[in-house]
């Protein structure tokens, strides 16, 4: 069982530099420390950034700027076996599913969080497309898909919208290969920690089974993208535009 620490080692507003190598998620032999790259994906304005801000910084605001490209945040977990897990959250913009860049963003991920807005039924349809995109571009070296959890976000609005949608999520998750789903609210800070813990448990089990190897095979060449190596790490830059998306 993995329990989250309140320690925050990197603000998502920091000038972040992450390698996009094929082995982003592995166990350090010297320190016994795991690094898990966690993708956070879903349609526009489903509350992805709000979820990360609440989980990493325990902050919430009803007004945030829309993510353009990809943003980063990090949090430390302390595991029950006395090892440490660094969670690298990759907050990927909702419109990026239509971009060839997602293959680069997905590379080396240990797990994924896919988010939809319970007050907008169309965003659940978007989940199907995001999961298909993820599974087609990011698999473990044994050919299996990376573990993914589904977040039914903005659950604080359930009194205003039909709850029948949630009653069908068990079968939806089984059909589309999710390891589980959670009703979450970034506003009320509910369900998020449980979802991340569940995802990390699955990633940890896979880590042990694969002896720490999360290498993602290259499916096809990308001629216009140069992946960073240890001697020349590139940062994926971000821009933002104002909008109002609550979590």
Coordinates of N, CA and C in Angstrom, one line a residue:
X1 N 0.9 -1.2 0.0 CA 0.0 0.0 0.0 C 0.9 1.2 0.0
X2 N 0.6 2.2 -0.8 CA 1.3 3.4 -0.9 C 0.5 4.6 -0.3
X3 N 1.2 5.4 0.5 CA 0.5 6.5 1.2 C 1.2 7.8 0.7
X4 N 0.4 8.8 0.4 CA 0.9 10.0 -0.1 C 1.5 10.9 1.0
X5 N 2.6 11.6 0.7 CA 3.2 12.5 1.6 C 2.7 13.9 1.2
X6 N 2.8 14.8 2.2 CA 2.4 16.2 1.9 C 3.6 17.0 1.3
X7 N 4.7 16.3 1.1 CA 5.9 17.0 0.6 C 5.7 17.3 -0.9
X8 N 6.0 18.6 -1.2 CA 5.9 19.0 -2.6 C 7.3 19.4 -3.0
X9 N 7.9 18.8 -4.0 CA 9.3 19.1 -4.4 C 9.4 19.9 -5.6
X10 N 8.3 20.1 -6.4 CA 8.4 20.9 -7.6 C 7.0 21.4 -7.9
X11 N 6.9 22.8 -8.0 CA 5.7 23.4 -8.4 C 5.5 23.3 -9.8
X12 N 4.3 23.1 -10.3 CA 4.0 23.1 -11.7 C 4.3 24.4 -12.4
X13 N 4.5 25.5 -11.6 CA 4.8 26.8 -12.1 C 6.4 26.9 -12.2
X14 N 7.1 25.9 -11.8 CA 8.6 26.0 -11.8 C 9.0 25.8 -13.3
X15 N 10.3 26.1 -13.5 CA 10.9 25.9 -14.8 C 11.3 24.5 -14.9
X16 N 10.5 23.6 -15.4 CA 10.7 22.2 -15.3 C 11.5 21.6 -16.4
X17 N 12.3 20.6 -16.2 CA 13.1 20.0 -17.2 C 13.0 18.5 -17.0
X18 N 12.3 17.8 -17.9 CA 12.2 16.3 -17.8 C 12.7 15.7 -19.1
X19 N 13.3 14.6 -19.0 CA 13.8 13.8 -20.1 C 12.6 13.1 -20.7
X20 N 12.5 13.0 -22.1 CA 11.5 12.2 -22.7 C 12.1 10.9 -23.2
X21 N 13.0 10.3 -22.5 CA 13.7 9.1 -22.9 C 12.7 7.9 -22.7
X22 N 13.1 6.7 -23.2 CA 12.2 5.6 -23.1 C 12.1 5.0 -21.8
X23 N 12.9 5.4 -20.8 CA 12.9 4.8 -19.5 C 12.7 5.8 -18.4
X24 N 11.5 6.5 -18.5 CA 11.2 7.6 -17.5 C 10.8 6.9 -16.2
X25 N 10.3 5.7 -16.2 CA 9.8 5.1 -14.9 C 10.6 3.9 -14.6
X26 N 11.4 4.0 -13.5 CA 12.2 2.9 -13.2 C 12.6 3.0 -11.7
X27 N 13.2 1.9 -11.1 CA 13.6 2.0 -9.7 C 15.1 2.3 -9.7
X28 N 15.5 3.2 -8.8 CA 16.9 3.5 -8.7 C 17.6 2.5 -7.8
X29 N 18.6 1.8 -8.2 CA 19.3 0.8 -7.5 C 20.0 1.3 -6.2
X30 N 20.4 2.6 -6.3 CA 21.2 3.2 -5.2 C 20.3 3.7 -4.1
X31 N 19.2 4.4 -4.4 CA 18.4 5.0 -3.4 C 17.1 4.2 -3.1
X32 N 16.8 3.2 -3.9 CA 15.5 2.5 -3.7 C 14.3 3.4 -4.0
X33 N 14.5 4.4 -4.9 CA 13.4 5.3 -5.2 C 12.8 5.0 -6.5
X34 N 11.5 5.0 -6.6 CA 10.8 4.8 -7.8 C 10.4 6.2 -8.4
X35 N 10.4 6.2 -9.7 CA 9.9 7.4 -10.4 C 8.8 7.0 -11.4
X36 N 7.6 7.5 -11.1 CA 6.4 7.2 -12.0 C 6.0 8.4 -12.7
X37 N 6.0 8.3 -14.0 CA 5.5 9.3 -14.9 C 4.0 9.1 -15.1
X38 N 3.1 10.0 -14.6 CA 1.7 9.8 -14.6 C 1.1 10.8 -15.6
X39 N 0.4 10.3 -16.6 CA -0.3 11.2 -17.6 C -1.6 11.6 -17.0
X40 N -2.0 12.9 -17.2 CA -3.4 13.3 -16.8 C -4.0 13.9 -18.1
X41 N -5.0 13.1 -18.7 CA -5.5 13.5 -20.0 C -7.1 13.5 -19.9
X42 N -7.7 14.1 -20.9 CA -9.1 14.2 -21.0 C -9.5 15.4 -21.8
X43 N -10.8 15.6 -22.1 CA -11.2 16.7 -22.9 C -11.0 18.0 -22.2
X44 N -11.1 19.1 -23.0 CA -10.9 20.5 -22.5 C -11.9 20.8 -21.4
X45 N -11.5 21.5 -20.3 CA -12.3 22.0 -19.2 C -13.0 20.9 -18.4
X46 N -12.3 19.7 -18.3 CA -12.9 18.7 -17.4 C -12.3 18.8 -16.0
X47 N -11.3 19.7 -15.8 CA -10.8 19.9 -14.5 C -9.5 19.2 -14.2
X48 N -8.7 18.9 -15.2 CA -7.4 18.2 -15.1 C -6.4 19.0 -14.3
X49 N -6.2 20.2 -14.6 CA -5.3 21.1 -13.9 C -5.7 21.3 -12.5
X50 N -7.0 21.5 -12.3 CA -7.6 21.7 -10.9 C -7.3 20.4 -10.0
X51 N -7.4 19.3 -10.6 CA -7.2 18.0 -9.9 C -5.7 18.0 -9.4
X52 N -4.8 18.3 -10.3 CA -3.4 18.3 -10.0 C -3.0 19.3 -9.0
X53 N -3.6 20.5 -9.1 CA -3.3 21.6 -8.2 C -3.8 21.2 -6.8
X54 N -5.0 20.6 -6.7 CA -5.5 20.2 -5.4 C -4.7 19.1 -4.8
X55 N -4.3 18.1 -5.6 CA -3.5 17.0 -5.1 C -2.1 17.4 -4.7
X56 N -1.4 18.2 -5.5 CA 0.0 18.5 -5.2 C 0.1 19.7 -4.3
X57 N -0.7 20.7 -4.4 CA -0.6 21.9 -3.6 C -1.7 22.2 -2.6
X58 N -2.7 21.3 -2.7 CA -3.9 21.5 -1.9 C -4.6 22.9 -2.1
X59 N -4.6 23.3 -3.4 CA -5.2 24.6 -3.7 C -6.3 24.4 -4.7
X60 N -7.3 25.3 -4.7 CA -8.4 25.3 -5.7 C -8.8 26.7 -6.0
X61 N -9.1 26.9 -7.2 CA -9.7 28.2 -7.7 C -10.6 27.9 -8.8
X62 N -11.7 28.7 -8.9 CA -12.7 28.5 -9.9 C -12.2 29.0 -11.2
X63 N -11.2 29.8 -11.2 CA -10.6 30.4 -12.5 C -9.2 30.0 -12.7
X64 N -9.0 29.2 -13.8 CA -7.6 28.8 -14.2 C -7.5 29.1 -15.6
X65 N -6.2 29.2 -16.1 CA -5.9 29.3 -17.5 C -5.8 28.0 -18.1
X66 N -6.3 27.8 -19.3 CA -6.3 26.6 -20.0 C -4.8 26.2 -20.3
X67 N -4.5 24.9 -20.2 CA -3.2 24.4 -20.5 C -3.0 24.3 -22.0
X68 N -1.9 24.8 -22.5 CA -1.6 24.7 -23.9 C -0.3 23.8 -24.0
X69 N -0.4 22.7 -24.7 CA 0.7 21.8 -24.7 C 0.7 20.8 -23.5
X70 N 1.7 21.0 -22.7 CA 1.9 20.1 -21.5 C 2.5 20.9 -20.3
X71 N 2.0 20.6 -19.1 CA 2.5 21.2 -17.9 C 2.9 20.1 -17.0
X72 N 3.7 20.5 -15.9 CA 4.3 19.5 -15.1 C 4.1 19.8 -13.6
X73 N 4.0 18.8 -12.8 CA 4.0 18.9 -11.3 C 4.6 17.6 -10.8
X74 N 5.1 17.7 -9.5 CA 5.7 16.5 -8.9 C 5.3 16.4 -7.4
X75 N 5.1 15.2 -7.0 CA 4.8 15.0 -5.6 C 5.5 13.7 -5.1
X76 N 5.9 13.7 -3.9 CA 6.6 12.5 -3.3 C 5.6 11.6 -2.5
X77 N 5.7 10.3 -2.8 CA 5.0 9.3 -2.0 C 6.0 8.5 -1.2
X78 N 5.5 8.1 0.0 CA 6.3 7.2 0.9 C 5.6 5.9 0.9
X79 N 6.3 4.8 0.5 CA 5.7 3.5 0.3 C 5.8 2.7 1.6
X80 N 4.9 1.8 1.8 CA 4.9 1.0 3.0 C 6.2 0.1 3.2
X81 N 6.9 -0.1 2.1 CA 8.1 -0.9 2.2 C 9.3 0.0 2.4
X82 N 9.1 1.2 2.8 CA 10.1 2.2 3.2 C 10.8 2.8 1.9
X83 N 10.4 2.5 0.8 CA 10.9 3.1 -0.4 C 10.1 4.4 -0.7
X84 N 10.6 5.1 -1.7 CA 10.0 6.4 -2.0 C 9.6 6.4 -3.5
X85 N 8.4 7.0 -3.8 CA 8.0 7.1 -5.1 C 7.8 8.6 -5.5
X86 N 8.5 9.0 -6.6 CA 8.3 10.3 -7.1 C 7.3 10.2 -8.2
X87 N 6.2 11.0 -8.1 CA 5.2 11.0 -9.1 C 5.4 12.3 -10.0
X88 N 5.6 12.1 -11.2 CA 5.7 13.2 -12.2 C 4.4 13.2 -13.0
X89 N 3.6 14.3 -12.7 CA 2.3 14.4 -13.4 C 2.5 15.3 -14.6
X90 N 2.1 14.7 -15.8 CA 2.1 15.4 -17.0 C 0.7 15.8 -17.4
X91 N 0.4 17.1 -17.2 CA -0.9 17.7 -17.5 C -1.0 18.0 -19.0
X92 N -1.7 17.2 -19.7 CA -1.7 17.4 -21.2 C -3.0 18.0 -21.6
X93 N -2.8 19.1 -22.4 CA -4.0 19.9 -22.8 C -5.0 19.0 -23.6
X94 N -6.3 19.4 -23.4 CA -7.4 18.6 -24.0 C -7.3 18.5 -25.5
X95 N -6.9 19.6 -26.1 CA -6.8 19.6 -27.6 C -5.6 18.8 -28.2
X96 N -4.7 18.3 -27.3 CA -3.5 17.7 -27.8 C -3.8 16.3 -28.4
X97 N -5.0 15.7 -28.1 CA -5.3 14.4 -28.7 C -5.3 14.4 -30.2
X98 N -5.5 15.6 -30.8 CA -5.5 15.8 -32.2 C -4.1 16.1 -32.7
X99 N -3.1 16.0 -31.9 CA -1.7 16.4 -32.2 C -0.8 15.1 -32.3
X100 N 0.1 15.1 -33.2 CA 1.1 14.0 -33.3 C 2.0 14.0 -32.1
X101 N 2.0 15.1 -31.3 CA 2.9 15.3 -30.2 C 2.6 14.3 -29.0
X102 N 1.3 13.8 -29.0 CA 0.9 12.9 -27.9 C 1.8 11.7 -27.7
X103 N 2.4 11.2 -28.9 CA 3.2 10.1 -28.8 C 4.5 10.4 -27.9
X104 N 5.0 11.6 -28.1 CA 6.2 12.0 -27.4 C 5.8 12.3 -25.9
X105 N 4.6 12.9 -25.6 CA 4.2 13.1 -24.3 C 3.9 11.8 -23.5
X106 N 3.4 10.8 -24.2 CA 3.1 9.5 -23.6 C 4.3 8.7 -23.3
X107 N 5.3 8.9 -23.9 CA 6.5 8.0 -23.9 C 7.0 7.8 -22.5
X108 N 7.2 6.6 -22.1 CA 7.8 6.2 -20.8 C 6.8 6.4 -19.6
X109 N 5.5 6.5 -19.9 CA 4.6 6.7 -18.8 C 4.3 5.4 -18.0
X110 N 4.2 5.5 -16.7 CA 3.9 4.3 -15.9 C 2.4 4.1 -15.7
X111 N 1.6 5.2 -15.9 CA 0.2 5.1 -15.6 C -0.5 6.4 -16.2
X112 N -1.8 6.3 -16.2 CA -2.6 7.5 -16.7 C -3.8 7.7 -15.9
X113 N -4.2 8.9 -15.8 CA -5.5 9.4 -15.2 C -6.3 10.0 -16.4
X114 N -7.4 9.5 -16.7 CA -8.3 10.1 -17.7 C -9.5 10.7 -17.0
X115 N -9.8 11.9 -17.3 CA -10.8 12.7 -16.6 C -11.9 13.1 -17.5
X116 N -13.2 13.0 -17.0 CA -14.3 13.6 -17.6 C -15.1 14.4 -16.7
X117 N -16.0 15.2 -17.2 CA -16.8 16.1 -16.4 C -18.2 15.5 -16.3
X118 N -18.7 15.2 -15.0 CA -20.0 14.5 -14.9 C -21.1 15.4 -15.3
X119 N -20.9 16.7 -15.4 CA -22.0 17.6 -15.8 C -22.1 17.8 -17.3
X120 N -21.1 17.1 -18.0 CA -21.1 17.2 -19.5 C -21.0 15.8 -20.0
X121 N -22.0 15.2 -20.4 CA -22.0 13.8 -20.9 C -21.1 13.5 -22.0
X122 N -20.9 14.6 -22.9 CA -20.1 14.4 -24.1 C -18.6 14.1 -23.7
X123 N -18.2 14.5 -22.5 CA -16.8 14.3 -22.2 C -16.5 12.9 -21.8
X124 N -17.6 12.1 -21.5 CA -17.4 10.6 -21.3 C -17.1 10.0 -22.7
X125 N -17.8 10.5 -23.7 CA -17.5 10.0 -25.1 C -16.0 10.3 -25.4
X126 N -15.5 11.4 -24.9 CA -14.1 11.8 -25.2 C -13.2 10.8 -24.5
X127 N -13.6 10.3 -23.4 CA -12.8 9.3 -22.6 C -12.4 8.1 -23.5
X128 N -13.4 7.6 -24.2 CA -13.2 6.5 -25.1 C -12.2 6.8 -26.2
X129 N -12.2 8.0 -26.7 CA -11.2 8.4 -27.7 C -9.8 8.6 -27.1
X130 N -9.8 9.1 -25.9 CA -8.5 9.3 -25.3 C -7.8 8.0 -24.9
X131 N -8.7 7.0 -24.4 CA -8.1 5.7 -24.1 C -7.6 5.0 -25.3
X132 N -8.4 5.1 -26.4 CA -7.9 4.4 -27.6 C -6.6 5.0 -28.1
X133 N -6.5 6.4 -28.0 CA -5.3 7.0 -28.4 C -4.1 6.6 -27.6
X134 N -4.4 6.5 -26.2 CA -3.3 6.1 -25.3 C -2.8 4.7 -25.6
X135 N -3.8 3.8 -25.7 CA -3.4 2.4 -25.9 C -2.7 2.1 -27.3
X136 N -3.0 3.0 -28.2 CA -2.4 2.8 -29.6 C -0.9 3.4 -29.6
X137 N -0.6 4.2 -28.6 CA 0.7 4.9 -28.7 C 1.6 4.6 -27.5
X138 N 1.1 4.0 -26.5 CA 1.9 3.8 -25.3 C 1.6 2.4 -24.6
X139 N 2.5 1.5 -24.8 CA 2.4 0.2 -24.2 C 3.7 -0.2 -23.4
X140 N 3.5 -1.1 -22.5 CA 4.7 -1.6 -21.8 C 5.5 -2.5 -22.7
X141 N 6.7 -2.8 -22.3 CA 7.6 -3.6 -23.2 C 7.1 -5.0 -23.4
X142 N 6.1 -5.4 -22.5 CA 5.5 -6.7 -22.7 C 4.3 -6.7 -23.6
X143 N 4.0 -5.5 -24.1 CA 2.9 -5.3 -25.0 C 1.6 -5.0 -24.4
X144 N 1.5 -5.0 -23.1 CA 0.3 -4.6 -22.3 C 0.1 -3.1 -22.2
X145 N -1.1 -2.6 -22.1 CA -1.3 -1.2 -21.9 C -0.9 -0.8 -20.5
X146 N -0.6 0.5 -20.4 CA -0.2 1.0 -19.1 C -1.5 1.1 -18.2
X147 N -1.5 1.0 -16.9 CA -2.7 1.1 -16.1 C -3.3 2.5 -16.2
X148 N -4.6 2.5 -16.2 CA -5.3 3.8 -16.3 C -6.5 3.8 -15.4
X149 N -6.7 4.9 -14.6 CA -7.9 5.1 -13.8 C -8.8 6.2 -14.5
X150 N -10.1 6.1 -14.3 CA -11.0 7.0 -14.8 C -11.5 7.9 -13.6
X151 N -11.5 9.2 -13.8 CA -12.0 10.1 -12.8 C -13.3 10.8 -13.3
X152 N -14.4 10.6 -12.6 CA -15.7 11.3 -12.8 C -15.6 12.6 -12.0
X153 N -15.1 13.6 -12.6 CA -14.8 14.8 -11.9 C -16.0 15.8 -11.8
X154 N -15.9 16.7 -10.9 CA -16.9 17.7 -10.6 C -18.1 17.0 -10.0
X155 N -17.9 16.0 -9.2 CA -19.0 15.2 -8.6 C -19.8 16.1 -7.6
X156 N -19.3 17.2 -7.2 CA -20.0 18.2 -6.4 C -21.3 18.7 -7.1
X157 N -21.3 18.5 -8.4 CA -22.4 19.0 -9.3 C -23.4 17.9 -9.5
X158 N -23.2 16.7 -8.9 CA -24.1 15.6 -9.2 C -25.6 15.9 -8.8
X159 N -25.8 16.8 -7.9 CA -27.2 17.1 -7.5 C -27.9 17.8 -8.7
X160 N -27.1 18.4 -9.6 CA -27.7 19.1 -10.7 C -27.8 18.3 -12.0
X161 N -27.2 17.1 -12.0 CA -27.2 16.3 -13.2 C -27.5 14.8 -12.9
X162 N -27.9 14.1 -13.9 CA -28.3 12.7 -13.8 C -27.2 11.9 -13.2
X163 N -27.5 11.0 -12.3 CA -26.5 10.0 -11.7 C -26.5 8.7 -12.4
X164 N -27.4 8.5 -13.4 CA -27.5 7.2 -14.1 C -26.1 6.9 -14.8
X165 N -25.5 8.0 -15.2 CA -24.2 7.9 -15.9 C -23.2 7.1 -15.1
X166 N -23.1 7.4 -13.8 CA -22.1 6.8 -12.9 C -22.4 5.4 -12.6
X167 N -23.7 5.0 -12.6 CA -24.1 3.6 -12.4 C -23.6 2.7 -13.5
X168 N -23.2 3.2 -14.6 CA -22.8 2.4 -15.7 C -21.3 2.4 -15.9
X169 N -20.6 3.0 -14.9 CA -19.1 3.2 -15.1 C -18.3 1.9 -14.8
X170 N -18.9 1.0 -14.0 CA -18.2 -0.3 -13.8 C -18.1 -1.1 -15.1
X171 N -19.2 -1.2 -15.8 CA -19.1 -1.9 -17.1 C -18.3 -1.1 -18.1
X172 N -18.4 0.2 -18.1 CA -17.6 1.0 -19.0 C -16.1 0.8 -18.8
X173 N -15.7 0.8 -17.6 CA -14.3 0.6 -17.3 C -13.8 -0.8 -17.7
X174 N -14.6 -1.8 -17.4 CA -14.3 -3.2 -17.8 C -14.1 -3.3 -19.3
X175 N -15.0 -2.6 -20.0 CA -15.0 -2.7 -21.5 C -13.8 -2.0 -22.1
X176 N -13.4 -0.9 -21.5 CA -12.3 -0.1 -22.0 C -10.9 -0.3 -21.3
X177 N -10.9 -1.3 -20.4 CA -9.6 -1.6 -19.8 C -9.0 -0.7 -18.8
X178 N -9.9 0.0 -18.0 CA -9.5 0.8 -16.9 C -9.3 -0.1 -15.6
X179 N -8.4 0.2 -14.8 CA -8.2 -0.5 -13.5 C -9.2 -0.1 -12.5
X180 N -9.9 1.0 -12.7 CA -11.0 1.4 -11.8 C -11.4 2.8 -12.1
X181 N -12.5 3.3 -11.4 CA -12.9 4.7 -11.5 C -13.3 5.3 -10.2
X182 N -13.2 6.6 -10.1 CA -13.4 7.3 -8.9 C -14.2 8.6 -9.1
X183 N -15.2 8.8 -8.3 CA -15.9 10.1 -8.3 C -15.1 11.1 -7.6
X184 N -14.7 12.2 -8.3 CA -13.8 13.2 -7.7 C -14.3 14.6 -7.7
X185 N -13.8 15.4 -6.9 CA -14.2 16.9 -6.9 C -12.9 17.6 -6.4
X186 N -12.3 18.4 -7.4 CA -11.2 19.2 -7.0 C -11.7 20.3 -6.0
X187 N -12.9 20.8 -6.2 CA -13.4 21.8 -5.3 C -13.5 21.4 -3.9
X188 N -14.0 20.2 -3.7 CA -14.2 19.6 -2.3 C -13.1 18.7 -1.9
X189 N -12.1 18.5 -2.7 CA -10.9 17.7 -2.4 C -11.4 16.2 -2.0
X190 N -12.2 15.6 -2.9 CA -12.7 14.3 -2.6 C -12.3 13.3 -3.7
X191 N -11.9 12.1 -3.4 CA -11.6 11.1 -4.3 C -10.3 11.1 -5.0
X192 N -9.6 12.2 -5.0 CA -8.4 12.3 -5.8 C -7.2 11.5 -5.2
X193 N -7.0 11.6 -3.9 CA -5.9 10.9 -3.3 C -6.1 9.4 -3.4
X194 N -7.4 8.9 -3.3 CA -7.7 7.5 -3.4 C -7.4 7.0 -4.9
X195 N -7.7 7.8 -5.8 CA -7.5 7.5 -7.2 C -6.0 7.3 -7.5
X196 N -5.2 8.3 -7.1 CA -3.8 8.3 -7.3 C -3.2 7.1 -6.6
X197 N -3.6 6.8 -5.4 CA -3.0 5.7 -4.6 C -3.3 4.4 -5.4
X198 N -4.5 4.2 -5.9 CA -4.9 3.0 -6.6 C -4.1 2.8 -7.8
X199 N -3.9 3.9 -8.6 CA -3.1 3.8 -9.8 C -1.6 3.5 -9.4
X200 N -1.1 4.1 -8.4 CA 0.3 3.8 -8.0 C 0.5 2.3 -7.5
X201 N -0.5 1.8 -6.9 CA -0.5 0.4 -6.5 C -0.4 -0.5 -7.7
X202 N -1.2 -0.3 -8.7 CA -1.1 -1.1 -9.9 C 0.3 -0.9 -10.6
X203 N 0.8 0.4 -10.7 CA 2.0 0.6 -11.3 C 3.2 -0.1 -10.6
X204 N 3.1 -0.1 -9.2 CA 4.1 -0.7 -8.4 C 4.1 -2.2 -8.6
X205 N 3.0 -2.8 -8.7 CA 2.9 -4.3 -9.0 C 3.5 -4.6 -10.4
X206 N 3.2 -3.8 -11.3 CA 3.8 -4.0 -12.7 C 5.3 -3.8 -12.6
X207 N 5.7 -2.8 -11.9 CA 7.2 -2.5 -11.7 C 7.9 -3.8 -11.2
X208 N 7.3 -4.4 -10.2 CA 8.0 -5.6 -9.6 C 8.0 -6.8 -10.6
X209 N 6.8 -7.0 -11.3 CA 6.7 -8.0 -12.3 C 7.7 -7.9 -13.4
X210 N 8.0 -6.6 -13.8 CA 8.8 -6.3 -15.0 C 10.2 -6.0 -14.5
X211 N 10.6 -6.2 -13.3 CA 11.9 -5.9 -12.7 C 12.3 -4.4 -13.0
X212 N 11.4 -3.5 -12.8 CA 11.7 -2.1 -13.0 C 11.7 -1.6 -14.4
X213 N 11.4 -2.4 -15.4 CA 11.5 -1.9 -16.7 C 10.2 -1.4 -17.3
X214 N 10.1 -0.1 -17.5 CA 8.9 0.5 -18.1 C 9.2 1.0 -19.5
X215 N 10.2 0.4 -20.1 CA 10.5 0.9 -21.5 C 9.4 0.8 -22.4
X216 N 9.1 1.8 -23.2 CA 8.0 1.8 -24.1 C 8.6 1.7 -25.5
X217 N 8.2 0.6 -26.3 CA 8.8 0.4 -27.6 C 8.3 1.5 -28.6
X218 N 9.2 1.9 -29.5 CA 8.9 2.9 -30.5 C 8.0 2.3 -31.5
X219 N 6.8 2.8 -31.7 CA 5.8 2.2 -32.7 C 6.1 2.7 -34.1
X220 N 6.5 4.0 -34.2 CA 6.8 4.6 -35.5 C 7.8 5.7 -35.3
X221 N 8.6 6.0 -36.3 CA 9.6 7.1 -36.2 C 8.9 8.4 -36.3
X222 N 9.4 9.4 -35.6 CA 8.9 10.8 -35.6 C 10.0 11.7 -36.2
X223 N 9.9 12.1 -37.4 CA 11.0 12.7 -38.1 C 11.3 14.1 -37.6
X224 N 10.3 14.8 -37.1 CA 10.5 16.2 -36.7 C 10.7 16.4 -35.3
X225 N 10.8 15.4 -34.5 CA 11.0 15.5 -33.0 C 12.3 14.8 -32.6
X226 N 13.1 15.5 -31.9 CA 14.3 15.0 -31.3 C 14.1 14.7 -29.9
X227 N 14.1 13.4 -29.5 CA 14.0 13.0 -28.1 C 15.2 13.3 -27.3
X228 N 15.0 13.8 -26.1 CA 16.2 14.1 -25.3 C 16.9 12.9 -24.7
X229 N 18.2 13.0 -24.5 CA 18.9 11.9 -23.8 C 19.5 12.5 -22.6
X230 N 20.3 11.7 -21.8 CA 20.8 12.2 -20.5 C 21.8 13.3 -20.7
X231 N 22.4 13.4 -21.8 CA 23.4 14.5 -22.0 C 22.8 15.8 -22.6
X232 N 21.6 15.7 -23.0 CA 21.0 16.8 -23.7 C 19.5 16.8 -23.5
X233 N 19.1 17.1 -22.2 CA 17.7 17.1 -21.9 C 17.0 18.3 -22.4
X234 N 15.8 18.1 -23.0 CA 15.0 19.2 -23.5 C 13.8 19.3 -22.6
X235 N 13.3 20.6 -22.5 CA 12.1 20.8 -21.8 C 11.0 21.1 -22.7
X236 N 9.8 20.6 -22.4 CA 8.6 20.8 -23.2 C 8.0 22.1 -22.7
X237 N 8.1 23.1 -23.5 CA 7.6 24.4 -23.0 C 6.1 24.6 -23.0
X238 N 5.6 25.6 -22.3 CA 4.1 25.7 -22.3 C 3.8 27.2 -22.5
X239 N 2.6 27.4 -23.0 CA 1.9 28.7 -23.1 C 0.5 28.5 -22.5
X240 N 0.0 29.6 -22.1 CA -1.4 29.5 -21.5 C -2.3 30.7 -22.1
X241 N -3.5 30.4 -22.1 CA -4.5 31.4 -22.5 C -5.6 31.4 -21.4
X242 N -6.2 32.6 -21.1 CA -7.2 32.7 -20.1 C -8.5 32.0 -20.4
X243 N -9.0 31.4 -19.4 CA -10.4 30.8 -19.5 C -10.9 30.5 -18.2
X244 N -12.1 30.0 -18.1 CA -12.6 29.7 -16.8 C -13.1 28.2 -16.8
X245 N -12.4 27.4 -16.1 CA -12.7 25.9 -16.0 C -12.7 25.5 -14.5
X246 N -13.8 25.2 -14.0 CA -13.8 24.8 -12.6 C -13.6 23.3 -12.4
X247 N -13.1 22.9 -11.3 CA -12.9 21.5 -11.0 C -13.9 20.9 -10.1

